[in-house]
Coordinates of C-alpha atoms in Angstrom, one line a residue:
L254 CA -6.9 23.1 23.6
S255 CA -9.0 21.1 26.1
E256 CA -12.3 23.0 25.3
H257 CA -11.6 22.2 21.3
W258 CA -11.2 18.6 22.1
K259 CA -14.3 18.1 24.0
S260 CA -16.2 19.7 21.3
I261 CA -15.0 16.9 18.6
K262 CA -14.1 13.7 20.6
E263 CA -17.6 12.3 19.6
Y264 CA -16.5 12.2 16.1
M265 CA -13.0 10.4 17.0
H266 CA -14.5 7.0 17.9
P267 CA -12.9 3.9 16.3
E268 CA -16.2 3.1 15.0
K269 CA -16.7 6.6 13.3
L270 CA -13.2 6.5 11.6
S271 CA -15.0 5.8 8.2
K272 CA -16.8 8.8 8.4
A273 CA -15.7 12.2 6.5
E274 CA -16.5 14.2 10.0
A275 CA -13.5 12.3 11.7
A276 CA -11.3 13.5 9.0
R277 CA -12.6 17.3 9.4
S278 CA -12.3 17.2 13.0
F279 CA -8.8 15.6 12.9
L280 CA -7.6 18.5 10.7
S281 CA -9.1 21.2 13.3
F282 CA -7.4 19.3 16.1
I283 CA -4.1 19.6 14.3
Q284 CA -4.8 23.4 13.8
N285 CA -5.1 23.8 17.5
I286 CA -2.3 21.7 18.9
R287 CA 0.2 23.5 16.6
R288 CA -0.7 26.6 18.6
A289 CA -0.7 24.7 22.1
T290 CA 2.2 24.2 24.7
K291 CA 3.9 21.1 25.5
E292 CA 1.9 20.9 29.0
E293 CA -1.4 21.7 27.4
I294 CA -0.9 18.7 24.9
L295 CA 0.2 16.5 27.7
Q296 CA -2.8 17.3 30.0
I297 CA -5.2 15.9 27.1
V298 CA -3.2 12.7 26.4
K299 CA -2.7 11.9 30.1
S300 CA -6.6 12.2 31.0
E301 CA -8.2 10.7 27.7
N302 CA -9.4 6.8 27.7
K303 CA -7.6 4.0 25.9
E304 CA -10.5 3.9 23.1
L305 CA -9.5 7.7 21.9
L306 CA -5.8 7.5 22.6
P307 CA -4.6 6.2 19.2
Q308 CA -6.7 9.1 17.3
I309 CA -5.2 11.9 19.6
V310 CA -1.5 10.2 19.0
D311 CA -2.2 10.4 15.2
A312 CA -3.2 14.4 15.8
I313 CA -0.3 15.2 18.0
T314 CA 2.5 13.5 15.7
S315 CA 0.8 15.0 12.7
A316 CA 1.0 18.6 14.2
Q317 CA 4.9 18.3 13.9
T318 CA 5.8 21.1 16.0
P319 CA 8.6 21.0 18.5
A320 CA 6.2 20.9 21.4
S321 CA 4.0 18.2 20.2
L322 CA 7.1 16.1 19.3
E323 CA 8.4 16.7 22.7
A324 CA 4.6 15.9 24.5
I325 CA 4.4 12.5 22.5
L326 CA 7.9 11.4 23.2
E327 CA 7.5 11.9 27.0
F328 CA 4.1 10.2 27.2
L329 CA 5.2 7.1 25.1
D330 CA 7.5 4.7 26.7
F331 CA 9.0 2.1 24.2
K332 CA 10.1 -0.2 27.1
D333 CA 6.3 -0.8 27.9
A334 CA 4.7 -3.4 25.8
S335 CA 1.3 -2.7 26.9
T336 CA 1.0 0.6 24.8
S337 CA 2.3 -0.9 21.3
V338 CA -0.8 0.0 19.8
L339 CA 0.1 3.8 20.6
Q340 CA 3.7 3.3 19.8
E341 CA 2.6 1.9 16.4
R342 CA 0.5 5.0 15.6
F343 CA 3.0 7.5 16.6
L344 CA 5.6 5.7 14.1
Y345 CA 3.3 5.4 11.3
A346 CA 2.1 9.1 11.6
C347 CA 6.1 10.1 11.5
G348 CA 6.1 8.1 8.4
F349 CA 3.5 9.9 6.8
A350 CA 4.9 13.2 8.0
S351 CA 4.3 16.1 5.3
H352 CA 7.4 18.0 6.4
P353 CA 9.8 15.6 8.3
S354 CA 12.8 17.3 10.0
E355 CA 16.3 15.7 10.7
M356 CA 15.4 16.0 14.4
L357 CA 12.6 13.6 14.1
L358 CA 14.8 11.2 12.1
K359 CA 17.6 11.5 14.8
T360 CA 14.9 10.8 17.6
L361 CA 13.9 7.7 15.9
I362 CA 17.3 6.5 15.2
S363 CA 18.0 7.0 19.2
K364 CA 14.8 5.0 20.1
F365 CA 16.0 2.1 17.8
K366 CA 19.2 2.0 19.5
G367 CA 17.7 1.8 22.7
D368 CA 15.4 -0.8 24.6
I369 CA 12.1 -1.7 22.9
A370 CA 9.7 -4.4 24.5
N371 CA 7.8 -5.3 21.4
E372 CA 10.0 -6.8 18.5
E373 CA 7.1 -5.9 16.1
I374 CA 7.6 -2.0 17.1
R375 CA 11.3 -2.6 16.5
E376 CA 10.6 -3.6 12.7
T377 CA 8.1 -0.7 12.4
L378 CA 10.3 1.9 13.7
L379 CA 13.1 0.9 10.9
V380 CA 10.6 0.7 8.2
V381 CA 9.6 4.2 9.2
M382 CA 13.2 5.3 9.3
G383 CA 13.4 4.1 5.6
A384 CA 10.5 6.1 4.6
L385 CA 11.9 9.3 6.3
I386 CA 15.4 8.9 4.6
R387 CA 13.5 8.9 1.1
K388 CA 11.5 12.1 2.2
L389 CA 14.6 14.0 3.4
C390 CA 16.5 12.8 0.4
D391 CA 14.0 14.3 -2.0
R392 CA 14.3 17.4 0.0
E393 CA 18.2 17.4 -1.0
G394 CA 18.8 16.4 2.7
C395 CA 20.8 13.0 1.8
K396 CA 23.9 14.3 3.5
L397 CA 22.4 15.4 6.8
P398 CA 24.1 13.6 9.5
A399 CA 21.0 11.8 10.7
V400 CA 20.4 10.4 7.3
V401 CA 23.9 9.6 6.7
E402 CA 23.8 7.6 10.2
A403 CA 20.2 5.9 9.4
K404 CA 21.6 4.7 5.7
K405 CA 25.1 3.2 7.3
L406 CA 22.6 1.5 9.9
I407 CA 20.5 -0.3 7.6
L408 CA 23.1 -1.0 4.6
G409 CA 25.8 -2.0 7.4
R410 CA 23.6 -4.7 8.8
L411 CA 22.8 -6.2 5.5
E412 CA 26.5 -6.2 4.0
K413 CA 27.3 -8.2 7.2
P414 CA 24.2 -9.4 8.9
K415 CA 24.7 -11.1 12.6
K416 CA 23.4 -14.3 13.2
D417 CA 20.3 -13.2 14.9
D418 CA 19.6 -10.1 12.8
N419 CA 16.2 -10.0 11.2
V420 CA 17.2 -9.4 7.6
R421 CA 13.8 -8.9 6.4
M422 CA 13.2 -6.1 8.5
Y423 CA 16.3 -4.4 7.0
L424 CA 15.1 -5.2 3.5
L425 CA 11.8 -3.6 4.4
A426 CA 13.5 -0.4 5.2
L427 CA 15.3 -0.5 1.9
K428 CA 11.8 -0.8 0.3
N429 CA 10.9 2.5 1.5
A430 CA 14.3 4.1 1.5
L431 CA 14.8 3.4 -2.2
L432 CA 18.4 3.8 -2.1
P433 CA 20.4 3.6 -5.7
E434 CA 23.4 2.5 -3.7
A435 CA 21.5 -0.3 -2.1
I436 CA 20.7 -1.8 -5.7
P437 CA 23.6 -4.2 -5.8
L438 CA 22.9 -5.7 -2.1
L439 CA 19.4 -6.3 -3.3
L440 CA 20.3 -8.2 -6.2
K441 CA 22.6 -10.7 -3.8
Y442 CA 19.7 -11.2 -1.6
V443 CA 17.1 -12.1 -4.7
E444 CA 19.6 -14.5 -6.3
S445 CA 21.1 -16.1 -3.1
E446 CA 18.3 -16.5 -0.6
E447 CA 14.9 -18.1 -0.8
G448 CA 11.3 -17.9 0.8
H449 CA 10.4 -14.1 2.5
I450 CA 13.9 -12.8 2.0
S451 CA 14.3 -13.3 -1.5
N452 CA 10.7 -12.4 -2.3
T453 CA 11.2 -8.9 -0.1
A454 CA 14.5 -8.1 -2.1
V455 CA 12.8 -8.6 -5.3
T456 CA 9.5 -6.6 -4.5
A457 CA 12.1 -3.9 -3.1
L458 CA 13.7 -3.6 -6.5
Q459 CA 10.4 -3.5 -8.2
R460 CA 9.5 -0.2 -6.6
Y461 CA 12.7 1.6 -8.1
D462 CA 12.4 3.6 -11.3
P463 CA 13.5 1.8 -14.2
S464 CA 15.9 4.9 -15.2
F465 CA 18.2 3.1 -12.0
F466 CA 18.5 -0.2 -13.6
T467 CA 22.0 -1.1 -15.1
N468 CA 22.5 -4.2 -17.6
E469 CA 23.8 -5.7 -14.5
V470 CA 19.9 -5.6 -13.0
K471 CA 18.4 -6.9 -16.2
K472 CA 20.9 -9.6 -16.5
T473 CA 20.3 -10.8 -12.8
M474 CA 16.6 -10.8 -13.4
N475 CA 16.8 -12.6 -16.8
R476 CA 18.9 -15.2 -14.7
I477 CA 16.0 -15.5 -11.9
Y478 CA 13.2 -15.9 -14.3
H479 CA 14.8 -18.5 -16.7
Q480 CA 16.2 -20.0 -13.6
N481 CA 20.0 -20.4 -15.1
R482 CA 21.6 -20.7 -11.8
K483 CA 19.2 -22.4 -9.4
V484 CA 15.6 -22.9 -9.0
H485 CA 13.6 -20.1 -8.0
E486 CA 10.0 -19.8 -6.4
K487 CA 7.2 -18.9 -8.5
T488 CA 6.4 -15.3 -6.7
V489 CA 10.0 -14.4 -7.6
R490 CA 10.4 -15.3 -10.7
T491 CA 6.8 -13.5 -11.9
T492 CA 8.2 -10.5 -10.1
A493 CA 11.4 -10.6 -12.0
A494 CA 9.6 -11.1 -15.3
A495 CA 7.5 -8.0 -14.4
I496 CA 10.5 -5.8 -13.6
I497 CA 12.3 -7.0 -17.2
L498 CA 8.8 -5.9 -19.1
N499 CA 8.4 -2.6 -17.2
S500 CA 12.2 -1.6 -17.9
N501 CA 12.3 -0.9 -21.6
P502 CA 12.9 -4.5 -22.5
S503 CA 14.9 -5.6 -25.7
Y504 CA 13.2 -7.6 -28.4
M505 CA 15.2 -10.7 -27.5
E506 CA 14.4 -10.3 -23.7
V507 CA 10.5 -10.3 -24.7
K508 CA 10.9 -13.1 -27.1
N509 CA 12.8 -15.1 -24.4
I510 CA 10.0 -14.7 -22.1
L511 CA 7.4 -15.9 -24.3
L512 CA 9.1 -18.9 -25.4
S513 CA 9.4 -19.8 -22.1
I514 CA 5.4 -19.9 -21.8
G515 CA 4.5 -23.6 -22.3
E516 CA 7.6 -24.7 -20.4
L517 CA 6.7 -23.1 -17.0
P518 CA 4.5 -24.9 -14.2
L519 CA 0.8 -24.8 -15.0
E520 CA -0.3 -21.8 -13.0
M521 CA 2.6 -19.8 -14.0
N522 CA 2.1 -20.3 -17.5
K523 CA -1.4 -18.9 -17.2
Y524 CA -0.3 -16.0 -15.2
M525 CA 2.3 -15.0 -17.5
L526 CA -0.1 -14.9 -20.4
S527 CA -2.3 -12.8 -18.4
I528 CA 0.5 -10.3 -17.7
I529 CA 1.6 -10.2 -21.4
Q530 CA -2.3 -9.9 -22.6
D531 CA -2.6 -6.9 -19.8
I532 CA 0.3 -5.0 -21.2
L533 CA -1.4 -4.9 -24.7
Q534 CA -4.8 -4.2 -23.3
L535 CA -3.6 -1.1 -21.4
E536 CA -1.0 -0.1 -24.1
K537 CA 2.1 0.4 -21.5
P538 CA 5.3 1.0 -22.8
S539 CA 6.7 -2.5 -23.7
S540 CA 3.5 -3.4 -25.6
K541 CA 5.2 -2.1 -28.9
T542 CA 7.9 -4.5 -28.7
I543 CA 5.7 -7.4 -27.5
R544 CA 3.7 -6.9 -30.7
K545 CA 6.7 -7.1 -32.9
V546 CA 7.7 -10.5 -31.2
L547 CA 4.1 -11.8 -31.7
K548 CA 4.6 -11.6 -35.3
D549 CA 7.0 -14.6 -34.9
M550 CA 4.8 -17.8 -35.0
R551 CA 7.0 -19.7 -32.8
A552 CA 6.5 -17.3 -29.9
H553 CA 2.9 -16.5 -30.9
N554 CA 0.9 -19.9 -31.4
Y555 CA -2.2 -21.9 -30.2
E556 CA -0.2 -24.3 -28.1
R557 CA 1.5 -21.4 -25.9
F558 CA -1.7 -19.2 -25.7
A559 CA -4.2 -21.7 -24.8
K560 CA -2.7 -23.1 -21.6
P561 CA -5.4 -23.9 -18.8
G562 CA -5.2 -22.5 -15.4
S563 CA -6.9 -20.2 -12.8
S564 CA -4.1 -17.4 -12.3
S565 CA -4.7 -14.1 -13.9
A566 CA -3.8 -10.3 -14.2
Y567 CA -6.0 -7.6 -15.2
S568 CA -5.7 -3.8 -15.1
G569 CA -8.3 -1.1 -15.6
Y570 CA -9.0 2.7 -15.1
I571 CA -11.1 4.0 -11.8
T572 CA -11.1 7.3 -13.4
R573 CA -9.6 8.9 -16.9
G574 CA -9.3 12.5 -17.5
P575 CA -7.2 15.2 -19.0
D576 CA -5.7 16.2 -15.7
I577 CA -5.8 13.1 -13.4
S578 CA -6.0 9.6 -13.8
S579 CA -6.5 6.7 -11.5
T580 CA -5.9 2.6 -12.3
Y581 CA -6.4 -0.5 -10.6
S582 CA -4.6 -3.7 -11.1
L583 CA -5.4 -7.3 -9.7
D584 CA -3.4 -10.3 -10.3
I585 CA -3.6 -13.5 -8.6
L586 CA -1.1 -16.5 -8.7
Y587 CA -2.1 -20.0 -7.5
S588 CA 0.2 -23.0 -6.8
G589 CA -0.4 -26.1 -8.9
S590 CA -2.6 -27.7 -6.2
G591 CA -5.1 -24.8 -6.4
I592 CA -4.2 -22.8 -3.0
L593 CA -3.5 -19.1 -3.3
R594 CA 0.0 -18.3 -3.5
R595 CA -0.2 -14.8 -4.0
S596 CA -3.0 -12.1 -4.6
N597 CA -2.0 -8.6 -5.3
L598 CA -4.4 -5.3 -5.3
N599 CA -2.6 -2.2 -6.6
I600 CA -4.2 1.4 -6.9
H601 CA -2.0 4.1 -8.7
V602 CA -2.8 7.8 -9.4
F603 CA -1.4 9.8 -12.4
D604 CA -1.1 13.4 -13.3
K605 CA 0.8 15.2 -15.9
N606 CA 4.0 15.3 -14.3
A607 CA 4.3 12.5 -11.3
Q608 CA 2.5 9.4 -10.2
L609 CA 1.7 8.2 -6.7
H610 CA 1.4 4.4 -5.9
A611 CA -1.9 5.1 -3.8
G612 CA -2.5 1.7 -2.1
Q613 CA -1.4 -1.9 -2.5
V614 CA -2.5 -4.8 -0.5
V615 CA -0.8 -8.3 -1.0
I616 CA -1.8 -11.6 0.4
E617 CA 0.7 -14.4 0.4
A618 CA 0.5 -18.0 1.3
Q619 CA 2.9 -20.8 1.1
G620 CA 3.8 -24.2 2.2
L621 CA 0.1 -25.3 2.4
E622 CA -0.1 -28.3 0.1
S623 CA 0.6 -30.7 3.1
I624 CA -3.0 -29.9 4.3
I625 CA -4.4 -31.2 1.3
A626 CA -1.9 -34.1 0.4
A627 CA -0.6 -32.3 -2.6
T628 CA 2.8 -32.0 -4.2
P629 CA 4.5 -28.7 -3.8
D630 CA 5.8 -26.9 -7.0
E631 CA 9.3 -26.9 -8.0
G632 CA 11.5 -24.9 -5.8
E633 CA 8.8 -24.8 -3.1
E634 CA 9.5 -28.1 -1.5
N635 CA 11.3 -26.7 1.6
L636 CA 9.1 -23.7 2.4
D637 CA 7.3 -23.6 5.8
S638 CA 3.7 -23.2 6.0
F639 CA 2.9 -19.2 6.2
A640 CA 0.3 -16.8 5.3
G641 CA 0.4 -13.2 5.7
T642 CA -0.8 -9.9 4.2
S643 CA 1.2 -6.6 3.5
A644 CA 0.2 -3.2 2.5
I645 CA 1.6 0.1 1.0
L646 CA 0.0 3.5 1.5
F647 CA 0.9 6.7 -0.2
D648 CA 4.2 5.1 -1.5
I649 CA 5.1 3.8 2.0
Q650 CA 5.7 0.3 2.7
L651 CA 3.7 -0.7 6.1
R652 CA 4.9 -3.4 8.6
P653 CA 3.7 -6.8 7.1
V654 CA 1.1 -9.0 9.4
T655 CA 1.2 -12.7 9.5
F656 CA -1.9 -14.7 9.7
F657 CA -0.1 -17.9 10.8
Q658 CA 3.7 -19.2 10.7
G659 CA 4.4 -22.9 10.8
Y660 CA 2.2 -25.9 10.7
G661 CA 1.5 -26.1 14.2
D662 CA 0.3 -22.2 14.2
L663 CA -1.7 -23.0 11.0
M664 CA -3.5 -25.9 12.5
S665 CA -4.6 -23.9 15.8
K666 CA -5.7 -21.0 13.5
M667 CA -7.8 -23.3 11.4
L668 CA -9.6 -24.8 14.5
S669 CA -10.0 -21.7 16.1
A670 CA -10.6 -19.4 13.0
T671 CA -13.7 -16.8 13.1
G672 CA -13.5 -15.5 9.4
D673 CA -13.2 -12.1 10.9
P674 CA -10.7 -9.8 8.8
M675 CA -7.4 -8.8 10.5
S676 CA -6.4 -5.1 10.4
V677 CA -3.7 -4.1 8.4
V678 CA -3.7 -0.3 9.0
K679 CA -6.2 1.8 11.0
G680 CA -5.8 5.4 11.7
L681 CA -5.9 9.2 10.6
I682 CA -3.5 10.7 8.1
L683 CA -2.5 14.0 7.2
L684 CA -2.9 13.8 3.6
T685 CA -1.7 17.3 2.6
D686 CA -0.5 20.3 4.6
Y687 CA 0.5 23.5 2.2
S688 CA 0.8 27.1 3.2
Q689 CA 2.2 30.0 1.6
E690 CA 2.1 33.8 1.6
F691 CA 3.8 36.0 -1.0
Q692 CA 3.8 39.4 -2.4
L693 CA 2.2 40.1 -5.7
Q694 CA 4.0 42.4 -8.3
S695 CA 1.2 44.9 -8.0
G696 CA 1.5 45.5 -4.2
P697 CA -1.2 43.3 -2.4
R698 CA -0.3 40.3 -0.4
A699 CA -1.9 36.9 -1.3
S700 CA -1.8 33.5 0.7
A701 CA -2.8 30.4 -0.1
D702 CA -3.7 27.3 2.6
F703 CA -4.6 23.8 1.9
Q704 CA -5.1 21.0 4.3
G705 CA -6.4 17.4 3.7
G706 CA -6.9 14.6 6.1
L707 CA -7.8 10.9 5.5
A708 CA -9.4 8.2 8.1
I709 CA -8.8 4.8 6.8
D710 CA -9.2 1.6 7.8
I711 CA -7.9 -1.6 5.7
S712 CA -8.2 -5.0 6.7
G713 CA -7.7 -8.6 5.1
G714 CA -8.6 -12.1 6.0
M715 CA -8.4 -15.6 4.6
E716 CA -10.8 -18.4 5.0
F717 CA -9.8 -21.8 4.3
S718 CA -12.4 -24.8 4.3
L719 CA -11.3 -28.6 3.7
W720 CA -14.7 -30.0 3.9
Y721 CA -15.9 -27.6 0.9
R722 CA -12.2 -27.6 -0.7
E723 CA -12.6 -24.0 -1.0
S724 CA -10.6 -20.9 0.2
K725 CA -11.5 -17.4 0.1
T726 CA -9.5 -14.2 0.6
N727 CA -11.2 -10.8 1.6
V728 CA -9.5 -7.2 1.7
K729 CA -11.8 -4.4 2.7
N730 CA -10.6 -0.7 2.2
R731 CA -12.8 1.9 4.2
I732 CA -11.6 5.6 3.5
A733 CA -13.1 8.8 4.3
M734 CA -11.6 12.0 3.0
F735 CA -11.9 16.0 3.8
V736 CA -9.9 18.6 2.1
A737 CA -10.3 22.0 3.1
G738 CA -8.5 25.1 1.1
N739 CA -8.4 28.9 1.2
A740 CA -6.8 31.4 -1.2
E741 CA -7.0 35.0 -0.3
V742 CA -5.6 38.4 -1.4
D743 CA -5.5 41.4 0.9
S744 CA -4.8 45.0 -0.6
F745 CA -5.1 48.2 1.4
F746 CA -8.8 48.8 0.6
L747 CA -10.3 45.2 0.1
K748 CA -9.9 41.6 1.0
T749 CA -10.9 38.8 -1.3
G750 CA -10.9 35.5 -1.3
M751 CA -12.1 32.1 -2.0
E752 CA -12.8 29.0 0.4
T753 CA -13.4 25.4 -0.9
T754 CA -14.3 22.1 1.1
L755 CA -14.5 18.7 -0.3
E756 CA -15.4 15.5 1.4
T757 CA -16.2 12.1 0.6
E758 CA -16.8 8.3 2.2
T759 CA -16.2 5.3 0.1
A760 CA -15.3 1.4 0.7
L761 CA -13.7 -0.8 -1.7
D762 CA -13.8 -4.6 -1.3
F763 CA -11.6 -7.0 -3.1
I764 CA -13.0 -10.6 -2.7
S765 CA -11.3 -13.8 -4.2
T766 CA -13.3 -17.3 -4.1
V767 CA -11.1 -20.6 -5.0
Q768 CA -12.8 -23.9 -5.2
F769 CA -10.0 -26.4 -5.7
S770 CA -12.3 -29.8 -5.9
Q771 CA -11.4 -29.8 -9.6
Y772 CA -9.0 -29.0 -12.0
P773 CA -8.8 -26.2 -13.5
F774 CA -9.9 -24.8 -10.4
L775 CA -12.9 -22.5 -10.1
V776 CA -11.8 -18.9 -9.3
C777 CA -14.1 -15.9 -9.1
M778 CA -12.4 -12.3 -8.3
Q779 CA -14.8 -9.6 -7.3
M780 CA -13.9 -5.5 -6.7
D781 CA -16.9 -3.9 -5.7
R782 CA -17.3 0.0 -4.7
V783 CA -20.3 0.9 -2.4
G784 CA -22.2 4.1 -3.0
S785 CA -20.3 7.0 -1.8
P786 CA -21.7 10.3 -0.4
F787 CA -19.6 13.1 -2.2
R788 CA -20.1 16.9 -0.9
H789 CA -18.4 20.3 -2.3
S790 CA -18.8 23.6 -1.2
L791 CA -17.3 27.1 -2.4
T792 CA -17.4 30.6 -0.7
K793 CA -16.5 33.5 -2.3
Y794 CA -16.2 36.6 -0.3
E795 CA -15.0 40.4 -0.1
S796 CA -14.8 42.7 2.7
L797 CA -14.5 46.5 2.7
P798 CA -12.5 48.6 5.2
S799 CA -16.1 50.1 6.4
G800 CA -17.0 46.2 7.6
R801 CA -19.2 45.7 4.8
R802 CA -18.8 42.1 3.6
Y803 CA -20.3 40.4 0.5
T804 CA -20.3 36.6 0.6
A805 CA -21.4 34.0 -2.1
R806 CA -21.9 30.3 -1.8
R807 CA -22.8 27.3 -3.4
G808 CA -22.4 23.6 -2.8
K809 CA -23.2 20.2 -4.1
A810 CA -24.1 17.1 -2.6
E811 CA -24.6 13.6 -4.1
I812 CA -24.3 10.0 -3.9
L813 CA -21.9 8.2 -6.3
E814 CA -23.4 5.2 -7.3
G815 CA -21.8 1.9 -6.1
C816 CA -20.2 -0.4 -8.8
E817 CA -18.4 -3.7 -9.2
Y818 CA -15.2 -2.9 -11.4
P819 CA -15.0 -5.1 -14.8
L820 CA -12.4 -7.6 -15.0
H821 CA -11.7 -10.0 -17.8
Q822 CA -14.7 -12.1 -19.3
E823 CA -12.7 -15.3 -18.4
N824 CA -13.4 -14.1 -14.7
S825 CA -17.2 -13.5 -15.2
N826 CA -17.7 -16.7 -16.7
M827 CA -15.9 -18.4 -13.7
C828 CA -18.0 -16.5 -11.3
R829 CA -21.1 -17.9 -12.7
K830 CA -20.0 -21.4 -12.2
V831 CA -18.7 -20.7 -8.7
F832 CA -22.1 -19.1 -7.7
S833 CA -24.1 -21.7 -9.4
T834 CA -21.9 -24.4 -7.7
A835 CA -22.7 -22.6 -4.4
S836 CA -26.2 -22.6 -4.5
D837 CA -26.7 -26.1 -5.7
S838 CA -24.6 -27.3 -2.7
S839 CA -26.9 -25.0 -0.5
S840 CA -29.8 -26.9 -1.5
S841 CA -28.5 -30.4 -1.3
W842 CA -28.7 -32.5 1.8
F843 CA -25.0 -33.5 1.6

């Protein structure tokens, strides 16, 4: 194991994690760790420098053998705050585990009940426990003792929270666990709480399959959107509307939403119009009902559909084919004073039988109106100043990252801001891990092995300038992927098989620029992909008992051209204005 590590360690440095060679080395390292003893693993992890340790922890945890789990648990000390980076990488690798065991969940429960020096690690631990509950339940393991104990721990704390409990942390765990029995609890928190709590609860509900939604869920979402009982924040109301529109809405539900447009706060009017137009443009399931409602002139008229504003929502295809399709969606919501309230980037992958929420990066801000002496929107007068980001990666909610919390923290961050992005997630992930051997009906044995690795670096940043009355958010996604597969048939007189490899590197940037020196604000959204190398090789081989071997190889290497993904025409027009304003101001004396 140590010899193999020496041969690949140069590719595992943090600055090389966006290269395909890092993902390839990660997979080969996992294969060697699976054959190693606990002592051999500890020898490497105790002798390496701090720069390489996070990548080693990723690989050891992803190996998922009893020896590797024992070794990493002996090495990590959760009572030591100085190793919190390694603890977080270990926990996320557990969350992405391809074959999670009850023993792994039992270990995490034990750690959660013990002493943990860093509170953020405690939050991450609980969020990962939620992910493992869902994975084990998907494998018909919902009644395993460890799963029952973990569910009781999370649901019990939410049903009877203590004074010092971090309620949002338990809601994030439910956002990963997606337990059907938790829906009534989430409804209670959405309707009765405010700020982060209600927002986290409603976004957790949004992740459930609509088949779980009863009439009570729909009634509650309608009450929240139309504010029948109390005033709610825009972010909560718009998410409630999205849940209604994605859950086979009735004619009257759609009609009531369309009739509300025009009576909403300015930016929310524009946002809801964009949501409706996006559903129609992409022909989503509720589009037929919306078209029926639009035949009524009371719902579909110039007064409603010509509302000004800068908020928007748009979806499009990254790729579209007979076997697999991938979509992206960008939506951005502003406060009435022109400050970003929420920007949301989503990527989904679909095939004929399933779908995967491949990625989501959300940047949220609230309570910033006092900086520019603006009036907060209805229902948001008492919100603390806050900005942060959260991510979903391969259907797993990660722990949110806070940029600042409170007015004092905001001012100190503004004065010391460098504009550098803050890391949301960085590491190596075992993407797919499949191995099977079986006997063919005609006698020979066949085997299939597939492994895929991902090196990923997602960061987000927010810049705010009072002088230029401009804000900018930037989400950077750097990804490298390597997949290797082998299929083989072994008979008594002939062995034949195919090996294939695929590797690529890419980067996706989402940039949002807002100039709020006038109304309506100038808003420009950009979604760029840089040129990406793509390499694919295929090897066919046959071997005879005599030792003779026949091999045929072919491969392809190309550069996939970079592009800027198209958004709606209104955004293109706005970007021209933003950049022409920027160039004018740069050439001016003042």
